[in-house]
């Protein structure tokens, strides 16, 4: 049976958080049973924002360990590190030459990341979506599971695939996004999306005491100043996490009681902490275990790259041949 192909990636830029899990990774695990999946720790994307060379290997390791800890199985999918398959960056250059500068400049993530760090607006940050397109198209993927912050980049990927096909003959599928029911989780500040680099996140492997402290200091409905003020769950970040982690009747109880000041934020947060702790404990245990057996993680990454390389090489060769490049072997 010819399964459809999936590619998705995650940056090794910090601790994997609840947003990554609900926006992407949980889907990744479900999908490995039905699709031919390639999942990447995309280190060339990580260097578009400030990073430290010293800690990069550990970041890459941790991210790969996170993928395994949430339930990805090397027997059922390919897990690779982007820089182990250099064809990604070669195809990215080719796609960059098809990408209109105006469209790249209008990308929301480029604008947001440029605003967050105006000192570091580099060409790579602008070109990021072309590299992401290459990550996907090098495997001729049909489907890409992402959070809603990546949907715009995927639209560009489709545009580039179409443009290539029109100019050089049909070759690439136009990959479709696959969103989870919770494609956007807000950060603990309640203002921006939860993000590794904004430091507003709850790690998926958080120790219980840190977890408790982060929940207790998280922003709720800012208009609710005192315990006896009624609150508004519709604008409360903690309530949105209850929607994910608590059973229906409990969610309804909190919704009702919050509005009449029957339950305070502290009690509401304690309930959430209990559920979150139960839910992440198995991930945390497995993540620790993998740090004690690092070879297991390294072997999986090595094997993943070995399986990805021939697919990526075949695509690149075909693309170059259609461009009339790489035909003259002077060496
Ligand atoms: P960074 O701050 O380094 O960009 P990030 O938290 O945005 O990190 P990425 O590695 O860029 O994480 O994205 C990995 C996947 O997680 C993507 O599919 C993205 O759509 C998804 N994702 C990231 N943040 C969220 C969020 N807050 N809610 C839902 N999905 C998210
Ligand atoms: Mg991101």
Short mmCIF file of C-alpha atoms and ligand atoms in Angstrom, two decimals:
data_model
loop_
_atom_site.label_atom_id
_atom_site.label_comp_id
_atom_site.label_asym_id
_atom_site.label_seq_id
_atom_site.Cartn_x
_atom_site.Cartn_y
_atom_site.Cartn_z
CA UNK A 1 0.00 0.00 0.00
CA UNK A 2 1.32 3.44 -0.92
CA UNK A 3 0.86 5.63 2.13
CA UNK A 4 0.70 9.39 1.95
CA UNK A 5 3.80 11.16 3.26
CA UNK A 6 3.99 13.60 6.15
CA UNK A 7 6.76 15.97 7.17
CA UNK A 8 6.80 18.21 10.22
CA UNK A 9 9.58 19.82 12.22
CA UNK A 10 10.38 21.35 15.57
CA UNK A 11 13.14 23.81 16.44
CA UNK A 12 15.75 22.82 19.05
CA UNK A 13 15.41 26.20 20.75
CA UNK A 14 14.36 25.27 24.27
CA UNK A 15 12.03 23.16 26.34
CA UNK A 16 9.19 21.48 24.50
CA UNK A 17 5.96 22.90 25.88
CA UNK A 18 2.23 22.25 26.09
CA UNK A 19 1.64 24.33 22.94
CA UNK A 20 4.04 22.18 20.93
CA UNK A 21 2.31 19.09 22.25
CA UNK A 22 -1.28 20.10 21.60
CA UNK A 23 -0.51 22.06 18.44
CA UNK A 24 1.69 19.46 16.85
CA UNK A 25 3.29 16.52 18.67
CA UNK A 26 0.12 14.79 19.82
CA UNK A 27 -0.97 14.73 16.20
CA UNK A 28 2.45 13.48 15.12
CA UNK A 29 2.00 10.43 17.35
CA UNK A 30 -1.49 9.64 16.04
CA UNK A 31 -0.47 10.10 12.43
CA UNK A 32 2.50 7.72 12.44
CA UNK A 33 0.03 4.83 12.24
CA UNK A 34 -1.62 5.97 9.00
CA UNK A 35 1.06 7.88 7.13
CA UNK A 36 4.66 7.55 6.08
CA UNK A 37 6.02 10.16 8.52
CA UNK A 38 9.27 12.11 8.66
CA UNK A 39 9.76 14.25 11.76
CA UNK A 40 12.69 16.64 11.96
CA UNK A 41 14.60 18.43 14.68
CA UNK A 42 15.23 21.46 12.51
CA UNK A 43 18.53 22.90 13.70
CA UNK A 44 19.09 25.15 10.66
CA UNK A 45 15.85 26.91 11.65
CA UNK A 46 17.13 27.32 15.20
CA UNK A 47 20.08 29.45 14.10
CA UNK A 48 17.83 32.15 12.62
CA UNK A 49 17.27 33.43 16.18
CA UNK A 50 19.99 33.95 18.84
CA UNK A 51 21.55 30.68 20.02
CA UNK A 52 24.67 29.36 21.69
CA UNK A 53 26.91 26.97 19.80
CA UNK A 54 27.99 25.51 23.15
CA UNK A 55 24.51 24.33 24.09
CA UNK A 56 23.22 23.48 20.61
CA UNK A 57 24.18 19.75 20.72
CA UNK A 58 22.32 19.35 24.01
CA UNK A 59 19.30 21.22 22.64
CA UNK A 60 19.18 18.94 19.62
CA UNK A 61 19.53 15.88 21.86
CA UNK A 62 16.80 17.08 24.22
CA UNK A 63 14.42 17.79 21.37
CA UNK A 64 15.00 14.36 19.83
CA UNK A 65 14.51 12.79 23.29
CA UNK A 66 11.27 14.77 23.64
CA UNK A 67 9.90 13.32 20.41
CA UNK A 68 10.59 9.82 21.66
CA UNK A 69 9.26 10.59 25.15
CA UNK A 70 5.86 11.74 23.85
CA UNK A 71 5.42 8.42 22.08
CA UNK A 72 6.98 8.55 18.63
CA UNK A 73 8.24 5.12 17.67
CA UNK A 74 11.27 4.71 15.40
CA UNK A 75 9.73 1.53 14.00
CA UNK A 76 6.73 3.50 12.76
CA UNK A 77 8.24 6.81 11.62
CA UNK A 78 11.51 8.47 10.70
CA UNK A 79 13.02 10.92 13.17
CA UNK A 80 15.94 12.93 11.88
CA UNK A 81 18.08 16.00 12.52
CA UNK A 82 17.79 18.46 9.65
CA UNK A 83 21.53 19.15 9.26
CA UNK A 84 22.17 15.40 8.87
CA UNK A 85 20.40 15.63 5.49
CA UNK A 86 22.09 18.58 3.73
CA UNK A 87 19.76 18.30 0.72
CA UNK A 88 17.24 20.39 2.70
CA UNK A 89 19.42 23.49 2.48
CA UNK A 90 20.34 22.93 -1.16
CA UNK A 91 16.67 22.75 -2.14
CA UNK A 92 15.98 25.79 0.06
CA UNK A 93 18.30 27.86 -2.11
CA UNK A 94 16.48 26.78 -5.26
CA UNK A 95 13.10 27.60 -3.71
CA UNK A 96 14.41 30.97 -2.47
CA UNK A 97 14.94 31.88 -6.11
CA UNK A 98 11.22 31.27 -6.73
CA UNK A 99 10.01 33.08 -3.59
CA UNK A 100 8.79 36.68 -4.09
CA UNK A 101 10.53 39.04 -1.67
CA UNK A 102 7.29 40.95 -0.94
CA UNK A 103 5.51 37.77 0.16
CA UNK A 104 8.43 36.82 2.43
CA UNK A 105 8.40 40.26 4.04
CA UNK A 106 4.68 39.94 4.77
CA UNK A 107 5.05 36.71 6.80
CA UNK A 108 3.59 37.23 10.28
CA UNK A 109 6.32 35.24 12.01
CA UNK A 110 9.04 37.28 10.30
CA UNK A 111 7.36 40.49 11.44
CA UNK A 112 6.84 39.22 14.99
CA UNK A 113 10.34 37.84 15.44
CA UNK A 114 11.83 41.03 13.91
CA UNK A 115 9.89 43.11 16.42
CA UNK A 116 10.88 40.91 19.34
CA UNK A 117 14.55 41.28 18.49
CA UNK A 118 15.20 44.24 16.15
CA UNK A 119 18.98 43.81 16.52
CA UNK A 120 18.85 40.42 14.87
CA UNK A 121 16.91 40.69 11.63
CA UNK A 122 19.04 38.45 9.47
CA UNK A 123 18.50 37.13 5.97
CA UNK A 124 17.93 33.61 7.35
CA UNK A 125 14.98 34.84 9.41
CA UNK A 126 13.42 36.20 6.23
CA UNK A 127 14.24 33.05 4.26
CA UNK A 128 12.99 30.69 7.01
CA UNK A 129 9.74 29.82 5.17
CA UNK A 130 11.71 28.83 2.04
CA UNK A 131 13.75 26.42 4.15
CA UNK A 132 10.55 25.11 5.70
CA UNK A 133 9.14 24.62 2.21
CA UNK A 134 12.28 22.68 1.29
CA UNK A 135 11.96 20.50 4.43
CA UNK A 136 8.49 19.50 3.27
CA UNK A 137 9.01 19.29 -0.48
CA UNK A 138 12.29 17.37 -0.31
CA UNK A 139 10.17 14.42 0.91
CA UNK A 140 7.34 15.29 -1.49
CA UNK A 141 5.07 15.34 1.55
CA UNK A 142 1.30 15.49 1.10
CA UNK A 143 0.33 16.57 4.60
CA UNK A 144 1.91 18.76 7.30
CA UNK A 145 0.60 18.70 10.89
CA UNK A 146 1.23 22.15 12.42
CA UNK A 147 -0.13 24.68 14.88
CA UNK A 148 -1.90 27.68 13.37
CA UNK A 149 1.26 29.83 13.61
CA UNK A 150 2.67 27.83 10.70
CA UNK A 151 -0.33 27.85 8.38
CA UNK A 152 0.88 30.92 6.50
CA UNK A 153 4.26 29.28 5.88
CA UNK A 154 2.50 26.26 4.51
CA UNK A 155 0.55 28.44 2.11
CA UNK A 156 3.87 29.71 0.80
CA UNK A 157 5.07 26.11 0.46
CA UNK A 158 2.05 25.36 -1.71
CA UNK A 159 2.67 28.50 -3.78
CA UNK A 160 6.29 27.47 -4.33
CA UNK A 161 5.32 23.91 -5.25
CA UNK A 162 2.80 25.25 -7.78
CA UNK A 163 5.30 27.72 -9.19
CA UNK A 164 7.92 25.02 -9.61
CA UNK A 165 5.41 22.66 -11.23
CA UNK A 166 4.26 25.34 -13.69
CA UNK A 167 7.77 26.31 -14.65
CA UNK A 168 9.52 22.93 -14.69
CA UNK A 169 6.75 20.33 -15.06
CA UNK A 170 4.50 18.65 -12.48
CA UNK A 171 6.53 17.13 -9.70
CA UNK A 172 5.65 18.32 -6.19
CA UNK A 173 2.35 17.63 -4.43
CA UNK A 174 0.76 20.73 -2.85
CA UNK A 175 0.94 19.82 0.85
CA UNK A 176 -2.10 20.35 3.05
CA UNK A 177 -2.02 21.56 6.68
CA UNK A 178 -3.48 19.36 9.37
CA UNK A 179 -4.56 21.26 12.46
CA UNK A 180 -5.34 19.75 15.85
CA UNK A 181 -8.51 20.74 17.74
CA UNK A 182 -6.26 23.05 19.82
CA UNK A 183 -3.99 24.68 17.23
CA UNK A 184 -3.01 27.62 19.50
CA UNK A 185 -2.17 27.58 23.19
CA UNK A 186 -1.51 30.93 24.80
CA UNK A 187 1.52 31.58 27.01
CA UNK A 188 1.40 32.03 30.78
CA UNK A 189 1.46 35.79 30.25
CA UNK A 190 -1.92 35.39 28.53
CA UNK A 191 -0.71 37.74 25.76
CA UNK A 192 1.38 35.88 23.22
CA UNK A 193 1.22 32.31 21.98
CA UNK A 194 3.12 29.88 24.19
CA UNK A 195 6.63 29.74 22.77
CA UNK A 196 10.00 28.25 23.65
CA UNK A 197 11.87 31.47 23.03
CA UNK A 198 9.44 33.84 24.78
CA UNK A 199 9.87 32.09 28.11
CA UNK A 200 6.12 32.03 28.75
CA UNK A 201 5.72 28.29 28.60
CA UNK A 202 5.04 25.18 30.66
CA UNK A 203 7.47 22.45 29.68
CA UNK A 204 6.05 19.04 28.91
CA UNK A 205 8.66 17.61 31.29
CA UNK A 206 8.31 20.16 34.09
CA UNK A 207 9.18 19.03 37.63
CA UNK A 208 6.11 19.05 39.86
CA UNK A 209 7.20 21.98 42.06
CA UNK A 210 8.13 24.19 39.08
CA UNK A 211 4.88 23.22 37.41
CA UNK A 212 2.94 24.32 40.47
CA UNK A 213 4.83 27.59 40.75
CA UNK A 214 4.32 28.41 37.05
CA UNK A 215 0.58 27.74 37.26
CA UNK A 216 0.21 29.72 40.47
CA UNK A 217 1.86 32.80 38.98
CA UNK A 218 0.10 32.57 35.59
CA UNK A 219 -2.09 35.46 34.49
CA UNK A 220 -5.86 34.83 34.69
CA UNK A 221 -8.72 37.26 33.97
CA UNK A 222 -6.89 40.51 34.70
CA UNK A 223 -10.12 42.34 35.54
CA UNK A 224 -10.63 40.02 38.51
CA UNK A 225 -8.68 41.86 41.20
CA UNK A 226 -10.06 40.29 44.41
CA UNK A 227 -11.28 36.82 45.41
CA UNK A 228 -14.88 38.02 45.60
CA UNK A 229 -14.93 39.65 42.15
CA UNK A 230 -16.71 37.53 39.55
CA UNK A 231 -14.38 36.31 36.79
CA UNK A 232 -14.71 35.74 33.08
CA UNK A 233 -13.50 32.29 31.95
CA UNK A 234 -13.79 33.31 28.29
CA UNK A 235 -10.68 35.46 28.62
CA UNK A 236 -8.86 33.32 31.19
CA UNK A 237 -5.82 31.41 30.13
CA UNK A 238 -6.05 28.92 32.98
CA UNK A 239 -9.62 28.14 31.97
CA UNK A 240 -8.50 27.37 28.42
CA UNK A 241 -6.11 24.79 29.90
CA UNK A 242 -8.98 23.34 31.95
CA UNK A 243 -10.77 22.86 28.66
CA UNK A 244 -7.97 20.54 27.64
CA UNK A 245 -7.13 18.81 30.90
CA UNK A 246 -10.38 18.60 32.88
CA UNK A 247 -13.49 16.49 32.37
CA UNK A 248 -16.60 18.14 30.96
CA UNK A 249 -18.58 18.38 34.19
CA UNK A 250 -15.62 19.92 35.98
CA UNK A 251 -15.13 22.46 33.19
CA UNK A 252 -18.82 23.37 33.44
CA UNK A 253 -18.59 23.70 37.22
CA UNK A 254 -15.57 26.03 36.96
CA UNK A 255 -17.20 28.06 34.21
CA UNK A 256 -20.33 28.52 36.34
CA UNK A 257 -18.63 29.14 39.68
CA UNK A 258 -15.95 31.50 38.33
CA UNK A 259 -18.63 33.82 36.93
CA UNK A 260 -20.29 34.17 40.38
CA UNK A 261 -17.03 34.19 42.39
CA UNK A 262 -17.96 30.77 43.80
CA UNK A 263 -14.44 29.51 43.05
CA UNK A 264 -11.27 31.61 43.34
CA UNK A 265 -8.26 31.55 41.02
CA UNK A 266 -6.09 29.75 43.55
CA UNK A 267 -8.46 26.77 43.90
CA UNK A 268 -9.07 26.73 40.18
CA UNK A 269 -5.30 26.59 39.59
CA UNK A 270 -4.84 23.81 42.17
CA UNK A 271 -7.32 21.61 40.31
CA UNK A 272 -5.50 22.28 37.03
CA UNK A 273 -2.14 21.48 38.59
CA UNK A 274 -3.44 18.09 39.76
CA UNK A 275 -4.60 17.11 36.27
CA UNK A 276 -1.52 18.45 34.54
CA UNK A 277 0.79 16.63 36.92
CA UNK A 278 -0.97 13.30 36.25
CA UNK A 279 -0.88 13.89 32.54
CA UNK A 280 2.77 14.88 32.11
CA UNK A 281 4.34 12.51 34.69
CA UNK A 282 4.77 9.60 32.22
CA UNK A 283 6.41 11.93 29.65
CA UNK A 284 8.76 13.27 32.32
CA UNK A 285 9.76 9.76 33.43
CA UNK A 286 10.49 8.58 29.91
CA UNK A 287 12.41 11.78 29.11
CA UNK A 288 14.64 11.22 32.16
CA UNK A 289 15.15 7.59 31.24
CA UNK A 290 16.32 8.62 27.75
CA UNK A 291 18.87 10.97 29.27
CA UNK A 292 20.26 8.00 31.13
CA UNK A 293 20.46 5.99 27.89
CA UNK A 294 21.64 8.60 25.36
CA UNK A 295 22.72 5.97 22.83
CA UNK A 296 19.09 5.02 22.29
CA UNK A 297 18.38 8.60 21.17
CA UNK A 298 21.50 8.85 19.01
CA UNK A 299 20.81 5.52 17.28
CA UNK A 300 17.29 6.63 16.42
CA UNK A 301 18.54 9.91 14.91
CA UNK A 302 21.27 8.11 12.96
CA UNK A 303 18.86 5.53 11.59
CA UNK A 304 16.34 8.28 10.72
CA UNK A 305 18.92 10.21 8.69
CA UNK A 306 19.99 7.03 6.92
CA UNK A 307 16.45 6.37 5.78
CA UNK A 308 15.80 10.01 4.81
CA UNK A 309 18.95 10.56 2.75
CA UNK A 310 18.04 8.45 -0.33
CA UNK A 311 14.58 10.07 -0.55
CA UNK A 312 16.04 13.57 -0.29
CA UNK A 313 18.82 12.79 -2.79
CA UNK A 314 16.35 11.46 -5.32
CA UNK A 315 14.22 14.62 -5.09
CA UNK A 316 17.16 16.96 -5.35
CA UNK A 317 18.60 15.16 -8.34
CA UNK A 318 15.27 15.36 -10.15
CA UNK A 319 14.85 19.05 -9.28
CA UNK A 320 18.36 19.95 -10.42
CA UNK A 321 17.94 18.03 -13.61
CA UNK A 322 14.72 19.95 -14.36
CA UNK A 323 16.59 23.21 -13.76
CA UNK A 324 19.39 22.15 -16.06
CA UNK A 325 21.81 22.19 -13.17
CA UNK A 326 24.31 19.54 -12.14
CA UNK A 327 24.46 17.99 -15.61
CA UNK A 328 27.97 19.06 -16.42
CA UNK A 329 30.27 16.98 -14.34
CA UNK A 330 33.62 18.77 -14.75
CA UNK A 331 35.16 16.93 -11.83
P1 LIG B 1 10.25 29.09 18.98
O1 LIG B 1 9.85 30.10 19.99
O2 LIG B 1 11.68 28.68 19.03
O3 LIG B 1 9.81 29.42 17.58
P2 LIG B 1 7.94 27.40 19.25
O4 LIG B 1 7.43 27.14 20.59
O5 LIG B 1 7.22 28.38 18.36
O6 LIG B 1 9.48 27.75 19.39
P3 LIG B 1 8.43 25.65 16.99
O7 LIG B 1 9.58 24.69 17.06
O8 LIG B 1 8.60 26.91 16.21
O9 LIG B 1 7.99 25.99 18.50
O10 LIG B 1 7.15 24.89 16.44
C1 LIG B 1 6.97 23.48 16.58
C2 LIG B 1 5.52 23.13 16.33
O11 LIG B 1 4.74 23.55 17.46
C3 LIG B 1 4.90 23.84 15.13
O12 LIG B 1 4.08 22.90 14.46
C4 LIG B 1 4.06 24.93 15.70
O13 LIG B 1 2.92 25.22 14.88
C5 LIG B 1 3.62 24.33 17.04
N1 LIG B 1 3.39 25.34 18.06
C6 LIG B 1 4.30 26.20 18.57
N2 LIG B 1 3.76 26.98 19.52
C7 LIG B 1 2.44 26.61 19.62
C8 LIG B 1 1.34 27.05 20.44
N3 LIG B 1 1.48 28.01 21.34
N4 LIG B 1 0.14 26.45 20.28
C9 LIG B 1 -0.01 25.46 19.36
N5 LIG B 1 0.99 25.00 18.56
C10 LIG B 1 2.20 25.56 18.67
MG1 LIG B 2 8.09 28.95 16.46
#
